[in-house]
Short mmCIF file of C-alpha atoms and ligand atoms in Angstrom, two decimals:
data_model
loop_
_atom_site.label_atom_id
_atom_site.label_comp_id
_atom_site.label_asym_id
_atom_site.label_seq_id
_atom_site.Cartn_x
_atom_site.Cartn_y
_atom_site.Cartn_z
CA UNK A 1 22.61 -19.15 -14.47
CA UNK A 2 26.32 -18.64 -13.78
CA UNK A 3 27.23 -19.87 -10.30
CA UNK A 4 29.80 -17.06 -9.93
CA UNK A 5 26.96 -14.52 -9.88
CA UNK A 6 25.11 -16.20 -7.02
CA UNK A 7 25.38 -14.78 -3.50
CA UNK A 8 24.22 -16.81 -0.50
CA UNK A 9 22.32 -15.12 2.36
CA UNK A 10 20.33 -16.33 5.36
CA UNK A 11 17.43 -13.95 5.30
CA UNK A 12 16.44 -11.94 2.26
CA UNK A 13 13.91 -9.14 2.62
CA UNK A 14 12.31 -7.75 -0.51
CA UNK A 15 10.84 -4.26 -0.12
CA UNK A 16 11.53 -1.18 1.95
CA UNK A 17 8.27 0.09 3.41
CA UNK A 18 7.44 -0.13 7.12
CA UNK A 19 7.02 -3.92 6.82
CA UNK A 20 10.41 -4.55 5.20
CA UNK A 21 12.39 -2.24 7.47
CA UNK A 22 10.70 -3.54 10.61
CA UNK A 23 11.44 -7.10 9.52
CA UNK A 24 15.06 -6.01 8.94
CA UNK A 25 15.35 -4.46 12.42
CA UNK A 26 14.08 -7.62 14.10
CA UNK A 27 16.04 -9.97 11.84
CA UNK A 28 19.29 -8.07 12.37
CA UNK A 29 18.84 -8.03 16.14
CA UNK A 30 18.24 -11.80 16.04
CA UNK A 31 21.56 -12.21 14.20
CA UNK A 32 19.97 -13.39 10.96
CA UNK A 33 22.21 -11.02 8.94
CA UNK A 34 19.33 -9.81 6.77
CA UNK A 35 19.92 -8.42 3.31
CA UNK A 36 17.18 -6.03 2.20
CA UNK A 37 16.57 -4.92 -1.38
CA UNK A 38 14.72 -1.65 -1.48
CA UNK A 39 12.92 -1.96 -4.80
CA UNK A 40 11.98 0.73 -7.22
CA UNK A 41 10.63 3.18 -4.65
CA UNK A 42 12.86 3.07 -1.54
CA UNK A 43 10.69 3.79 1.48
CA UNK A 44 7.51 2.73 -0.30
CA UNK A 45 4.16 4.49 -0.35
CA UNK A 46 4.95 6.75 2.60
CA UNK A 47 7.51 8.58 0.52
CA UNK A 48 4.69 10.01 -1.57
CA UNK A 49 2.61 11.21 1.36
CA UNK A 50 3.08 14.41 3.30
CA UNK A 51 2.40 14.56 7.02
CA UNK A 52 1.88 11.37 9.04
CA UNK A 53 0.04 12.02 12.29
CA UNK A 54 -1.18 8.55 13.17
CA UNK A 55 2.08 6.65 13.59
CA UNK A 56 2.65 6.21 17.34
CA UNK A 57 5.80 7.70 18.77
CA UNK A 58 5.69 10.95 16.80
CA UNK A 59 3.62 13.27 19.00
CA UNK A 60 4.07 16.21 16.64
CA UNK A 61 3.59 14.20 13.45
CA UNK A 62 6.27 13.66 10.83
CA UNK A 63 6.66 13.89 7.08
CA UNK A 64 6.27 10.46 5.43
CA UNK A 65 9.63 10.57 3.59
CA UNK A 66 11.44 11.60 6.78
CA UNK A 67 9.83 8.78 8.72
CA UNK A 68 11.06 6.28 6.18
CA UNK A 69 14.59 7.66 6.51
CA UNK A 70 14.27 6.94 10.25
CA UNK A 71 13.12 3.37 9.53
CA UNK A 72 16.07 2.85 7.20
CA UNK A 73 18.61 4.33 9.60
CA UNK A 74 17.34 2.17 12.44
CA UNK A 75 17.55 -0.99 10.33
CA UNK A 76 21.06 -0.05 9.18
CA UNK A 77 22.18 0.70 12.75
CA UNK A 78 21.07 -2.78 13.79
CA UNK A 79 23.26 -4.22 11.06
CA UNK A 80 20.85 -4.90 8.20
CA UNK A 81 22.54 -4.86 4.81
CA UNK A 82 20.35 -2.44 2.85
CA UNK A 83 20.82 -2.33 -0.89
CA UNK A 84 19.32 -0.50 -3.82
CA UNK A 85 17.96 -3.02 -6.30
CA UNK A 86 14.80 -4.56 -7.64
CA UNK A 87 13.79 -8.20 -7.40
CA UNK A 88 13.03 -9.14 -11.01
CA UNK A 89 12.43 -12.90 -10.91
CA UNK A 90 12.22 -15.72 -8.39
CA UNK A 91 12.77 -19.44 -8.38
CA UNK A 92 11.10 -20.94 -5.32
CA UNK A 93 11.19 -24.53 -6.65
CA UNK A 94 13.69 -25.69 -4.03
CA UNK A 95 15.76 -24.56 -1.10
CA UNK A 96 17.74 -22.38 -0.94
CA UNK A 97 15.32 -20.07 -2.72
CA UNK A 98 16.60 -17.94 -5.55
CA UNK A 99 15.76 -14.32 -6.25
CA UNK A 100 17.10 -12.42 -9.22
CA UNK A 101 18.09 -8.78 -8.66
CA UNK A 102 18.02 -6.17 -11.44
CA UNK A 103 17.96 -8.96 -14.02
CA UNK A 104 21.65 -9.48 -13.44
CA UNK A 105 22.54 -11.30 -10.25
CA UNK A 106 20.97 -14.04 -8.18
CA UNK A 107 20.66 -14.27 -4.42
CA UNK A 108 20.22 -17.63 -2.73
CA UNK A 109 18.35 -17.34 0.55
CA UNK A 110 17.45 -19.77 3.31
CA UNK A 111 14.38 -17.67 4.03
CA UNK A 112 12.64 -14.86 2.17
CA UNK A 113 10.38 -12.13 3.52
CA UNK A 114 8.18 -10.58 0.83
CA UNK A 115 7.24 -7.01 1.74
CA UNK A 116 6.82 -5.45 -1.66
CA UNK A 117 3.71 -3.45 -0.73
CA UNK A 118 0.90 -2.28 -2.91
CA UNK A 119 0.30 0.76 -5.04
CA UNK A 120 -2.83 2.86 -5.05
CA UNK A 121 -4.57 3.04 -8.38
CA UNK A 122 -5.03 6.54 -9.74
CA UNK A 123 -7.46 8.01 -12.24
CA UNK A 124 -4.62 9.14 -14.48
CA UNK A 125 -5.44 12.86 -14.57
CA UNK A 126 -2.59 15.37 -14.85
CA UNK A 127 -4.13 17.50 -12.08
CA UNK A 128 -4.35 14.47 -9.80
CA UNK A 129 -0.59 13.92 -9.88
CA UNK A 130 0.24 17.64 -9.70
CA UNK A 131 -1.94 18.15 -6.60
CA UNK A 132 -1.00 14.86 -4.93
CA UNK A 133 -0.13 15.80 -1.36
CA UNK A 134 -1.80 19.21 -1.87
CA UNK A 135 -5.35 18.12 -1.25
CA UNK A 136 -5.29 14.97 -3.38
CA UNK A 137 -4.81 11.73 -1.47
CA UNK A 138 -5.37 8.00 -1.82
CA UNK A 139 -5.80 7.45 1.92
CA UNK A 140 -8.65 8.98 3.92
CA UNK A 141 -7.46 7.51 7.21
CA UNK A 142 -4.05 9.12 6.66
CA UNK A 143 -5.17 12.52 5.42
CA UNK A 144 -8.87 13.05 6.28
CA UNK A 145 -7.97 14.82 9.50
CA UNK A 146 -6.46 17.74 7.53
CA UNK A 147 -9.90 18.51 6.10
CA UNK A 148 -11.91 18.74 9.31
CA UNK A 149 -15.10 20.76 8.79
CA UNK A 150 -14.43 21.16 5.05
CA UNK A 151 -16.03 19.86 1.88
CA UNK A 152 -14.25 16.96 0.22
CA UNK A 153 -14.85 14.55 -2.63
CA UNK A 154 -14.14 10.87 -3.03
CA UNK A 155 -14.15 8.72 -6.15
CA UNK A 156 -14.80 4.98 -6.09
CA UNK A 157 -17.62 2.62 -5.21
CA UNK A 158 -16.03 -0.42 -3.62
CA UNK A 159 -15.73 -1.33 0.05
CA UNK A 160 -12.67 0.91 0.43
CA UNK A 161 -14.46 3.92 -1.02
CA UNK A 162 -17.50 3.22 1.17
CA UNK A 163 -15.37 2.86 4.30
CA UNK A 164 -13.38 5.96 3.51
CA UNK A 165 -16.49 8.00 2.67
CA UNK A 166 -17.97 7.04 6.06
CA UNK A 167 -14.70 7.90 7.79
CA UNK A 168 -14.61 11.29 6.06
CA UNK A 169 -18.29 11.95 6.85
CA UNK A 170 -17.41 12.03 10.54
CA UNK A 171 -14.77 14.71 9.99
CA UNK A 172 -15.89 16.77 7.04
CA UNK A 173 -18.95 18.92 6.46
CA UNK A 174 -19.91 17.27 3.16
CA UNK A 175 -18.50 14.29 1.27
CA UNK A 176 -19.26 14.35 -2.46
CA UNK A 177 -19.00 10.78 -3.72
CA UNK A 178 -18.51 10.18 -7.45
CA UNK A 179 -19.59 6.78 -8.77
CA UNK A 180 -19.02 5.94 -12.42
CA UNK A 181 -21.94 3.53 -12.79
CA UNK A 182 -25.53 3.53 -11.51
CA UNK A 183 -24.63 1.13 -8.70
CA UNK A 184 -21.95 0.47 -6.13
CA UNK A 185 -19.64 -2.51 -5.99
CA UNK A 186 -19.36 -2.36 -2.18
CA UNK A 187 -21.10 -4.92 0.03
CA UNK A 188 -24.78 -4.28 0.67
CA UNK A 189 -24.28 -3.31 4.29
CA UNK A 190 -21.65 -0.71 3.35
CA UNK A 191 -23.83 0.65 0.55
CA UNK A 192 -26.71 1.08 2.98
CA UNK A 193 -24.52 2.88 5.46
CA UNK A 194 -23.20 5.27 2.83
CA UNK A 195 -26.65 5.96 1.43
CA UNK A 196 -28.07 6.58 4.89
CA UNK A 197 -25.41 9.08 5.89
CA UNK A 198 -26.86 12.54 5.49
CA UNK A 199 -23.65 14.40 4.66
CA UNK A 200 -22.54 11.97 1.95
CA UNK A 201 -23.89 13.18 -1.37
CA UNK A 202 -23.77 10.54 -4.09
CA UNK A 203 -23.39 11.41 -7.79
CA UNK A 204 -24.25 8.38 -9.97
CA UNK A 205 -22.90 7.86 -13.49
CA UNK A 206 -20.27 10.45 -12.78
CA UNK A 207 -16.72 10.80 -14.08
CA UNK A 208 -14.09 13.11 -12.70
CA UNK A 209 -12.89 15.42 -15.47
CA UNK A 210 -10.27 17.48 -13.63
CA UNK A 211 -9.22 18.60 -10.18
CA UNK A 212 -8.89 22.35 -10.09
CA UNK A 213 -6.40 24.53 -8.21
CA UNK A 214 -2.97 26.00 -8.84
CA UNK A 215 -1.05 25.04 -5.71
CA UNK A 216 -3.78 23.35 -3.69
CA UNK A 217 -7.05 21.58 -4.39
CA UNK A 218 -9.88 24.09 -4.73
CA UNK A 219 -12.58 22.41 -6.81
CA UNK A 220 -13.40 19.47 -9.03
CA UNK A 221 -15.08 19.33 -12.40
CA UNK A 222 -17.32 16.33 -12.98
CA UNK A 223 -19.44 15.07 -15.84
CA UNK A 224 -22.52 12.88 -15.89
CA UNK A 225 -21.62 10.16 -18.40
CA UNK A 226 -25.28 9.60 -19.30
CA UNK A 227 -26.44 13.19 -19.83
CA UNK A 228 -23.10 14.88 -20.56
CA UNK A 229 -23.93 17.53 -17.96
CA UNK A 230 -20.86 19.07 -16.30
CA UNK A 231 -20.56 20.81 -12.96
CA UNK A 232 -17.84 22.26 -10.77
CA UNK A 233 -17.89 21.71 -7.03
CA UNK A 234 -15.73 23.63 -4.55
CA UNK A 235 -13.76 21.21 -2.35
CA UNK A 236 -10.56 21.22 -0.28
CA UNK A 237 -9.71 17.53 -0.47
CA UNK A 238 -10.04 14.92 -3.20
CA UNK A 239 -9.73 11.24 -2.27
CA UNK A 240 -9.10 8.51 -4.79
CA UNK A 241 -10.38 5.11 -3.59
CA UNK A 242 -10.54 3.02 -6.74
CA UNK A 243 -8.50 0.10 -5.48
CA UNK A 244 -4.92 -0.93 -4.90
CA UNK A 245 -2.59 -3.14 -6.85
CA UNK A 246 -0.41 -5.45 -4.75
CA UNK A 247 3.16 -5.61 -6.03
CA UNK A 248 3.19 -9.37 -6.36
CA UNK A 249 3.59 -10.06 -10.08
CA UNK A 250 6.99 -11.77 -9.84
CA UNK A 251 5.65 -14.27 -7.29
CA UNK A 252 2.73 -15.45 -9.44
CA UNK A 253 2.80 -19.17 -10.02
CA UNK A 254 4.85 -19.76 -6.86
CA UNK A 255 2.96 -18.16 -4.00
CA UNK A 256 -0.77 -18.57 -3.38
CA UNK A 257 -2.68 -15.34 -3.93
CA UNK A 258 -6.27 -14.22 -4.09
CA UNK A 259 -7.80 -13.18 -7.41
CA UNK A 260 -6.56 -9.58 -6.96
CA UNK A 261 -2.96 -10.72 -6.40
CA UNK A 262 -2.78 -10.29 -2.61
CA UNK A 263 -0.54 -12.96 -1.11
CA UNK A 264 -2.38 -15.41 1.14
CA UNK A 265 -0.86 -15.91 4.57
CA UNK A 266 -1.84 -18.46 7.19
CA UNK A 267 -4.13 -16.53 9.58
CA UNK A 268 -2.28 -15.24 12.63
CA UNK A 269 1.11 -15.64 10.97
CA UNK A 270 3.18 -14.42 8.02
CA UNK A 271 3.56 -17.92 6.53
CA UNK A 272 2.82 -18.43 2.84
CA UNK A 273 2.15 -21.74 1.10
CA UNK A 274 5.92 -22.29 0.80
CA UNK A 275 7.91 -23.18 3.89
CA UNK A 276 10.52 -20.50 4.63
CA UNK A 277 8.84 -17.81 2.58
CA UNK A 278 6.94 -15.20 4.53
CA UNK A 279 4.88 -12.17 3.56
CA UNK A 280 4.28 -8.93 5.43
CA UNK A 281 2.65 -5.56 4.88
CA UNK A 282 0.31 -4.39 2.16
CA UNK A 283 1.23 -7.12 -0.32
CA UNK A 284 -0.79 -9.46 1.90
CA UNK A 285 -3.25 -7.00 3.47
CA UNK A 286 -6.09 -5.41 1.56
CA UNK A 287 -8.06 -4.45 4.64
CA UNK A 288 -5.98 -2.33 7.03
CA UNK A 289 -3.09 -0.99 4.90
CA UNK A 290 -1.65 1.26 7.59
CA UNK A 291 2.03 1.95 8.27
CA UNK A 292 1.62 0.67 11.80
CA UNK A 293 -0.11 -2.56 10.78
CA UNK A 294 2.51 -3.12 8.07
CA UNK A 295 5.29 -2.60 10.62
CA UNK A 296 3.57 -5.04 12.97
CA UNK A 297 3.34 -7.69 10.30
CA UNK A 298 7.01 -7.11 9.40
CA UNK A 299 7.86 -7.91 12.99
CA UNK A 300 5.75 -11.09 12.76
CA UNK A 301 7.57 -12.13 9.58
CA UNK A 302 10.98 -11.70 11.20
CA UNK A 303 9.91 -13.72 14.25
CA UNK A 304 8.44 -16.46 12.03
CA UNK A 305 11.68 -16.48 10.00
CA UNK A 306 13.79 -16.73 13.11
CA UNK A 307 11.76 -19.73 14.34
CA UNK A 308 12.01 -21.35 10.93
CA UNK A 309 15.77 -20.86 10.58
CA UNK A 310 16.48 -22.01 14.13
CA UNK A 311 14.34 -25.14 13.68
CA UNK A 312 16.46 -25.90 10.60
CA UNK A 313 19.65 -25.21 12.58
CA UNK A 314 20.55 -22.37 10.21
CA UNK A 315 20.93 -19.56 12.79
P1 NDP B 401 -12.54 -2.66 -5.64
O1 NDP B 401 -11.76 -3.14 -6.81
O2 NDP B 401 -13.48 -3.58 -4.96
O3 NDP B 401 -13.39 -1.39 -6.07
C1 NDP B 401 -12.84 -0.36 -6.86
C2 NDP B 401 -13.94 0.64 -7.12
O4 NDP B 401 -13.36 1.72 -7.82
C3 NDP B 401 -15.06 0.08 -7.99
O5 NDP B 401 -16.30 0.55 -7.53
C4 NDP B 401 -14.75 0.63 -9.37
O6 NDP B 401 -15.88 0.92 -10.13
C5 NDP B 401 -14.10 1.94 -9.01
N1 NDP B 401 -13.17 2.37 -10.05
C6 NDP B 401 -12.13 1.69 -10.57
N2 NDP B 401 -11.49 2.42 -11.49
C7 NDP B 401 -12.17 3.59 -11.56
C8 NDP B 401 -12.01 4.76 -12.33
N3 NDP B 401 -11.03 4.89 -13.22
N4 NDP B 401 -12.89 5.78 -12.14
C9 NDP B 401 -13.89 5.66 -11.25
N5 NDP B 401 -14.09 4.59 -10.46
C10 NDP B 401 -13.24 3.55 -10.64
O7 NDP B 401 -11.42 -2.05 -4.64
P2 NDP B 401 -11.50 -1.81 -3.06
O8 NDP B 401 -10.20 -1.19 -2.70
O9 NDP B 401 -12.72 -1.07 -2.71
O10 NDP B 401 -11.57 -3.24 -2.42
C11 NDP B 401 -10.60 -4.25 -2.74
C12 NDP B 401 -11.00 -5.55 -2.04
O11 NDP B 401 -10.83 -5.39 -0.63
C13 NDP B 401 -12.45 -5.92 -2.24
O12 NDP B 401 -12.54 -7.33 -2.32
C14 NDP B 401 -13.14 -5.43 -0.99
O13 NDP B 401 -14.32 -6.13 -0.70
C15 NDP B 401 -12.05 -5.65 0.06
N6 NDP B 401 -12.20 -4.72 1.18
C16 NDP B 401 -12.83 -5.15 2.28
C17 NDP B 401 -13.01 -4.31 3.36
C18 NDP B 401 -13.70 -4.84 4.56
O14 NDP B 401 -14.13 -5.98 4.53
N7 NDP B 401 -13.82 -4.05 5.60
C19 NDP B 401 -12.52 -2.93 3.37
C20 NDP B 401 -11.88 -2.57 2.14
C21 NDP B 401 -11.74 -3.44 1.09
P3 NDP B 401 -16.79 -0.24 -10.80
O15 NDP B 401 -17.59 -0.80 -9.69
O16 NDP B 401 -17.59 0.51 -11.79
O17 NDP B 401 -15.83 -1.21 -11.42
#
């Protein structure tokens, strides 16, 4: 690696969702001169949602993309150096840590905050992408409220799907739950809760064929994969809860992760297995996954970084 293409920074933040920007705000205010690389989707998952009504401080709600512009502006106003670019490789073998950007330049950092987020998995249907934000959602806690008193459907059979189906059952008249096998993957207690909730209707061995509607979700066509029988159900909302994929591939082999690729942090902190490397937001959280919890953990990562750099006499 040519030394001329290496830039030295104190605090490098990778990712631009609520976790990354919040870390940048705190790090800039603590004079850590953070440099933040936004990644492939500046603003993260919130840029593909519509209205956000559960982020405190916005009494009238706000569009997800607009909220992320606010996060970015606030971080920039505090002095964070925000750049477009994707982290493509890392070398965490020694300090300072090295991160390659866009496969062309290297950054050397005294401390790194990983806030690369996670991506919802989708079924891969054309109609699912077309109606995303128009009745199709991958987050019941974010969007369930818009379907109060209406019929909705959810696909998935893990703990997330079970939790989201129960959440929706409190808001919606009926929750049609499509499960591709004849059993659920969710923990027994969650399965029991789902099966004992009167307005959750389970369809076993069921695949989603297509979501129907021109400009908004109006119905869903499903097929029993044992009998071949098809049916169309009128719904207003369609929730996909088939898992998330943490964006952690480039850190594999360096940072400890669970089997699904979520980065492990020391409980009650943002510390990873490597001193001076911290993780925040959805890349290390498969349970809560909310903008506000991600922002909170971004704050924790910046405070942990500040303590680390000051103990080393680097800020
Ligand atoms: P999981 O990977 O556990 O479950 C995904 C579910 O989606 C599975 O039931 C799977 O079906 C189904 N699925 C996958 N692809 C498709 C598809 N193309 N069509 C239809 N169905 C599909 O993901 P979760 O997000 O539910 O959970 C991730 C982890 O987080 C788990 O370890 C879970 O226990 C944990 N978690 C814990 C919570 C808690 O403790 N409160 C809350 C939420 C999550 P199949 O079973 O057939 O493979």
